[in-house]
PDB file of C-alpha atoms in Angstrom:
ATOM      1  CA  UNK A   1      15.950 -33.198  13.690  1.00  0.00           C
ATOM      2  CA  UNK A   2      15.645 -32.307   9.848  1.00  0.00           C
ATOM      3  CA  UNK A   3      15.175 -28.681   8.981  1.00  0.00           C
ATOM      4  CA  UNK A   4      12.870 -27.957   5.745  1.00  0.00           C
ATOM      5  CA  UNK A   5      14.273 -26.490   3.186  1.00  0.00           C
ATOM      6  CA  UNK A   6      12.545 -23.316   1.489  1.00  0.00           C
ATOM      7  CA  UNK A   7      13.034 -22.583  -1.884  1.00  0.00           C
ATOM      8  CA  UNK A   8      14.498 -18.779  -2.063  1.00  0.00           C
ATOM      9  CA  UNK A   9      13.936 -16.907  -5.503  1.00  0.00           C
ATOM     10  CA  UNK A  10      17.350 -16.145  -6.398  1.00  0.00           C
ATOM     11  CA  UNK A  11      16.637 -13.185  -9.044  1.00  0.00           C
ATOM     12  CA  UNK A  12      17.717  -9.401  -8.067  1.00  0.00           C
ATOM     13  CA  UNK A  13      15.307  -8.384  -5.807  1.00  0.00           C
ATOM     14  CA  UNK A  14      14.185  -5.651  -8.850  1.00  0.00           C
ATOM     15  CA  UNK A  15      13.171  -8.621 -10.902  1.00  0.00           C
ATOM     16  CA  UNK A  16      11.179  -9.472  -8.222  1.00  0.00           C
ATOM     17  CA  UNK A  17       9.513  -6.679  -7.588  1.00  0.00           C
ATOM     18  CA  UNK A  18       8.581  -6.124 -11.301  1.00  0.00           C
ATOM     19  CA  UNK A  19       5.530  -7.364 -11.385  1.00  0.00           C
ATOM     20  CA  UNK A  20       4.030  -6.134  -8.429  1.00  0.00           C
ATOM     21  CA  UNK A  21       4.928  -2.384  -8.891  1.00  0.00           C
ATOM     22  CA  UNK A  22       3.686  -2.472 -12.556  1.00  0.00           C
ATOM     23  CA  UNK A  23       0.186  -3.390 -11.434  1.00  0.00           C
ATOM     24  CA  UNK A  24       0.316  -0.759  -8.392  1.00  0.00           C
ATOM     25  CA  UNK A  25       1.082   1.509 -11.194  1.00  0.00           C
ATOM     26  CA  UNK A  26      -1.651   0.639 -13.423  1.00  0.00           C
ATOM     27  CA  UNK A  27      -4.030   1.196 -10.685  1.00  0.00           C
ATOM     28  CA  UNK A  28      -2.286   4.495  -9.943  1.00  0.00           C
ATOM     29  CA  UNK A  29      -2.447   5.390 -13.491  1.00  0.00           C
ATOM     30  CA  UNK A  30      -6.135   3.880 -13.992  1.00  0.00           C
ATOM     31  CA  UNK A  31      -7.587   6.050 -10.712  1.00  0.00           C
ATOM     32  CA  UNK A  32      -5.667   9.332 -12.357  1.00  0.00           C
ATOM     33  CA  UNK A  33      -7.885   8.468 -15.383  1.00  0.00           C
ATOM     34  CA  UNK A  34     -10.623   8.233 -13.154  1.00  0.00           C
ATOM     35  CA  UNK A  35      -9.855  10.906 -11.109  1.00  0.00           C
ATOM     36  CA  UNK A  36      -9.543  13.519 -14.120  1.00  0.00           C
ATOM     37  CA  UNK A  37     -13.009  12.065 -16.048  1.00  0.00           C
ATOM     38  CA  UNK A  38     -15.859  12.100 -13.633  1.00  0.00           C
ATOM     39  CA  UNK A  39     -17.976   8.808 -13.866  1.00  0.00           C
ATOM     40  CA  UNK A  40     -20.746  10.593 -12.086  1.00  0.00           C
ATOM     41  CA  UNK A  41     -21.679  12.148 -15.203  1.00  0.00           C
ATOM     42  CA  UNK A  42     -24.704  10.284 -17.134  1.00  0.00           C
ATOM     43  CA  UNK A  43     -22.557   8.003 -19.959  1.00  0.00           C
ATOM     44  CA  UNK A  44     -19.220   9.655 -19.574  1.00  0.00           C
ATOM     45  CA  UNK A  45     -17.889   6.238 -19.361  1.00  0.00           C
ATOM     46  CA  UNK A  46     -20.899   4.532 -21.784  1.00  0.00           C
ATOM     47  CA  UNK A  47     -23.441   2.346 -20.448  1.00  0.00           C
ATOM     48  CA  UNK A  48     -23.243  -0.910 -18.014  1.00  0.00           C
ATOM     49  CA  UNK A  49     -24.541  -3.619 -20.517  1.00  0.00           C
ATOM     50  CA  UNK A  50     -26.276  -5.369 -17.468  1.00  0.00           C
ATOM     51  CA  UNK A  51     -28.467  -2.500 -16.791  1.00  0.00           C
ATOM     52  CA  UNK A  52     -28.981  -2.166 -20.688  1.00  0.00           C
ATOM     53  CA  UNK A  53     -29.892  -5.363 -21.140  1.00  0.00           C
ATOM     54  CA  UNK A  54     -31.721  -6.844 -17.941  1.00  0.00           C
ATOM     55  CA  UNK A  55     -32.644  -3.877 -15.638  1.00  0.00           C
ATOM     56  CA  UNK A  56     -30.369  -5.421 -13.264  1.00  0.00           C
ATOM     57  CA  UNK A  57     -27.478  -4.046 -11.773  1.00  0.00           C
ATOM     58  CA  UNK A  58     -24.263  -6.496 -11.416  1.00  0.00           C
ATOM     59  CA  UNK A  59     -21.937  -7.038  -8.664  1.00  0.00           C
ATOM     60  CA  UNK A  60     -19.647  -4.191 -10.625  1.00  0.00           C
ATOM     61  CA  UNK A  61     -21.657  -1.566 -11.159  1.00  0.00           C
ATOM     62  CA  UNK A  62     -20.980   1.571  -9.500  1.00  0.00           C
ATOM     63  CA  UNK A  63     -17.029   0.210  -9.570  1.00  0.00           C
ATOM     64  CA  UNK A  64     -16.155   3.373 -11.472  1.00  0.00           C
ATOM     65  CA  UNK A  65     -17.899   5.700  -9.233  1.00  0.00           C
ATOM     66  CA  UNK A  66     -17.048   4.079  -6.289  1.00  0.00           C
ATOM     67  CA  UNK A  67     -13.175   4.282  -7.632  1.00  0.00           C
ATOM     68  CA  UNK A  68     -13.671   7.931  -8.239  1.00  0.00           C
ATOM     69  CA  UNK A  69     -15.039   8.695  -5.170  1.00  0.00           C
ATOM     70  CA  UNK A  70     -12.196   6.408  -3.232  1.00  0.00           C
ATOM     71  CA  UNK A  71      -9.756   9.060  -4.852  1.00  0.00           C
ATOM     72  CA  UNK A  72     -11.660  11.706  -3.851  1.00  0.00           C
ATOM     73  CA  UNK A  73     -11.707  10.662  -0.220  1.00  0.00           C
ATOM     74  CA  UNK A  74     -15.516  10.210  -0.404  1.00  0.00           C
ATOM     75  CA  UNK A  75     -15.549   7.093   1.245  1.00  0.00           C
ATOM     76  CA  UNK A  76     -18.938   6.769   2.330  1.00  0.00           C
ATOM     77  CA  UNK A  77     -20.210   7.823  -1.178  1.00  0.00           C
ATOM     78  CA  UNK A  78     -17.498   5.318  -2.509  1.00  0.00           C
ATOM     79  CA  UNK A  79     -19.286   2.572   0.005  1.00  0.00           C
ATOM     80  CA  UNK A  80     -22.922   3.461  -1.170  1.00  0.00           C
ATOM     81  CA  UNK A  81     -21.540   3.373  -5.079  1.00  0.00           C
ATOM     82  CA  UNK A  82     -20.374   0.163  -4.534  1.00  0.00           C
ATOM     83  CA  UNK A  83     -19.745  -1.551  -0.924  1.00  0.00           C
ATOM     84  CA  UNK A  84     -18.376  -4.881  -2.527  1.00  0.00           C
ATOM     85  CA  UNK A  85     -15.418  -2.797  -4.474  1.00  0.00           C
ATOM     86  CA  UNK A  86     -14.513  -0.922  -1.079  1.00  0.00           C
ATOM     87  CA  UNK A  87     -14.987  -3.661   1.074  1.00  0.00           C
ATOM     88  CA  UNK A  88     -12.360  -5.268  -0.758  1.00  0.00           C
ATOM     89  CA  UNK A  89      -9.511  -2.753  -1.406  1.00  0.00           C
ATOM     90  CA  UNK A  90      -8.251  -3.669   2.082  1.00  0.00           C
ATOM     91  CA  UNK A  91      -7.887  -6.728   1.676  1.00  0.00           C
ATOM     92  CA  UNK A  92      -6.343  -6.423  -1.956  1.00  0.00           C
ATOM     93  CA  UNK A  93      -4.029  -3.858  -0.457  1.00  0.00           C
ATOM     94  CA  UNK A  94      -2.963  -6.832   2.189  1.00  0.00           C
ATOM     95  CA  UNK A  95      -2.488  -9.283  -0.208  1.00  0.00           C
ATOM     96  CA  UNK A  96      -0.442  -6.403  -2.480  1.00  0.00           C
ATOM     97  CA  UNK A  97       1.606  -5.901   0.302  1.00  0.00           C
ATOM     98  CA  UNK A  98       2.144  -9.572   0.965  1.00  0.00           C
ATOM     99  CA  UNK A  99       3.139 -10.136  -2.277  1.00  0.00           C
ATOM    100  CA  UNK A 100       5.739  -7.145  -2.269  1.00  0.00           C
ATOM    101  CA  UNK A 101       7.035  -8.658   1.205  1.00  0.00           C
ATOM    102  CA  UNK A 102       7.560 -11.967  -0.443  1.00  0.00           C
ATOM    103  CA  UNK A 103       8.928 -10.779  -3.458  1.00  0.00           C
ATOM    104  CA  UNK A 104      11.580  -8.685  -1.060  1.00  0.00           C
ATOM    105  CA  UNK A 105      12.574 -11.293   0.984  1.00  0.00           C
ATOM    106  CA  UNK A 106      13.032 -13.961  -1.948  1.00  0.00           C
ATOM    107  CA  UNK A 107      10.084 -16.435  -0.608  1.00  0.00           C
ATOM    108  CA  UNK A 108       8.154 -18.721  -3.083  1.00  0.00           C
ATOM    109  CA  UNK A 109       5.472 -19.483  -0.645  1.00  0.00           C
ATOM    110  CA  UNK A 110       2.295 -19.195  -2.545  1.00  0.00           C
ATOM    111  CA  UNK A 111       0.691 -16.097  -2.853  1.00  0.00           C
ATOM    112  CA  UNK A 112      -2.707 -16.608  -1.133  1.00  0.00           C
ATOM    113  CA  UNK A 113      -4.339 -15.624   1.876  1.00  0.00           C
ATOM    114  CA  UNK A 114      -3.677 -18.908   3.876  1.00  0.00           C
ATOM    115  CA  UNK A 115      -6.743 -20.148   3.090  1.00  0.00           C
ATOM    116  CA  UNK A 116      -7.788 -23.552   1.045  1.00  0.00           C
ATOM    117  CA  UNK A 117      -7.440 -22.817  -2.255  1.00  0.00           C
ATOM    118  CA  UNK A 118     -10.107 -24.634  -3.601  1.00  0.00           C
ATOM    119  CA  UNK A 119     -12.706 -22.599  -1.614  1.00  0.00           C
ATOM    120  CA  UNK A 120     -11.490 -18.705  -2.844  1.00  0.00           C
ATOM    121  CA  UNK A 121     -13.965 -18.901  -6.321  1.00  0.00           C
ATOM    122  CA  UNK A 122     -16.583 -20.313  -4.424  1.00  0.00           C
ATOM    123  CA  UNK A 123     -16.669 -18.147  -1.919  1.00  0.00           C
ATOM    124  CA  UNK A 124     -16.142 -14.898  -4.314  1.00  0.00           C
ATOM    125  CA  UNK A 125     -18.553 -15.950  -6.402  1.00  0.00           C
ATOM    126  CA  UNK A 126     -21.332 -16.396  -3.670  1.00  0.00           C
ATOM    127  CA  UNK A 127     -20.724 -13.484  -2.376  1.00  0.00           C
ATOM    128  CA  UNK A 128     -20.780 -11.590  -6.025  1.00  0.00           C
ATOM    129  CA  UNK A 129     -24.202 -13.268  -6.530  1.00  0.00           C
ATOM    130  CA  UNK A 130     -25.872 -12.602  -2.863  1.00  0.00           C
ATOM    131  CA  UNK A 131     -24.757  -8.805  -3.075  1.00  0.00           C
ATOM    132  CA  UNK A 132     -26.368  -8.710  -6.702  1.00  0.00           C
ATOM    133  CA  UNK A 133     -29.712 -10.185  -5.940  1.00  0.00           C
ATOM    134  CA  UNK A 134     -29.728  -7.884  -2.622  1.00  0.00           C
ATOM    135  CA  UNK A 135     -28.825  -4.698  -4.318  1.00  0.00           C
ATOM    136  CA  UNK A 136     -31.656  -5.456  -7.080  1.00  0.00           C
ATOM    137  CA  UNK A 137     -34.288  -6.288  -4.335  1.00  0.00           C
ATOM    138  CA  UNK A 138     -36.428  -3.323  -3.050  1.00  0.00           C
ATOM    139  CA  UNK A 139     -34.537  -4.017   1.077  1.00  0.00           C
ATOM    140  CA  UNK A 140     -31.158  -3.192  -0.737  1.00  0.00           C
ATOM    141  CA  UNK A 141     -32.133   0.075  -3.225  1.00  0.00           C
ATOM    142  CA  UNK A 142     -29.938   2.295  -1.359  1.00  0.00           C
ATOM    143  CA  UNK A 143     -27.393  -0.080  -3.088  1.00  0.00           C
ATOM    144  CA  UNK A 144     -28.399  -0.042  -6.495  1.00  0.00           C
ATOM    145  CA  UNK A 145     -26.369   2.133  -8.673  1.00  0.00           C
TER     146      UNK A 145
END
């Protein structure tokens, strides 16, 4: 019987785990911002371009406020801002934490969800575009920003 061999990533473990913590502290740094300049407030962070230019409300907007809410511990507000953003932080935490685990342990398996690879953008992208048309439909306005 013939054992696989898996690659191991044979830099100091704080090497590996570089990359990871910088981005969990970007998003620690970016929800302080958040946290300290209310987005609530009418154009304290400017204007969403797709309201300002079609009337229609994008997959994003109410990401700020939903954020800012999120670090508030508002989390129904945060899911009525925005359910796509919170709907997702879960699942972005589990892949974080994944990719710390990985990055620990030395594995190179790649860092997906065990899931085709070719079907992730499809699949994000649908479901960007059916929660946009909902949201701007009259059945979803307790959605729209």
């Amino acid at each position: 019987m013939t054992e696989t061999m898996v690659a191991r990533d044979q830099r100091p473990w704080e090497r590996r785990l570089l990359g990871p913590f910088v981005v969990a502290g970007s998003l620690a740094l970016a929800s302080g911002v958040l946290y300290l300049r209310d987005p609530h407030v009418d154009a304290s962070w400017g204007r969403c371009p797709s309201i300002a230019l079609f009337g229609l409300a994008c997959p994003f907007c109410g990401g700020l406020r939903a954020m800012n809410d999120l670090t508030n511990l508002r989390i129904v507000d945060a899911f009525f801002s925005n359910p796509l953003l919170v709907s997702a932080v879960p699942l972005v935490l589990a892949w974080w934490i994944s990719v710390v685990r990985d990055r620990w342990t030395g594995s190179t398996r790649p860092w997906m969800f065990p899931v085709q690879r070719g079907v992730v953008a499809p699949v994000l992208i649908a479901v960007c575009v059916a929660f946009s048309l909902y949201r701007n439909l009259p059945i979803g306005a307790a959605f729209y920003p």
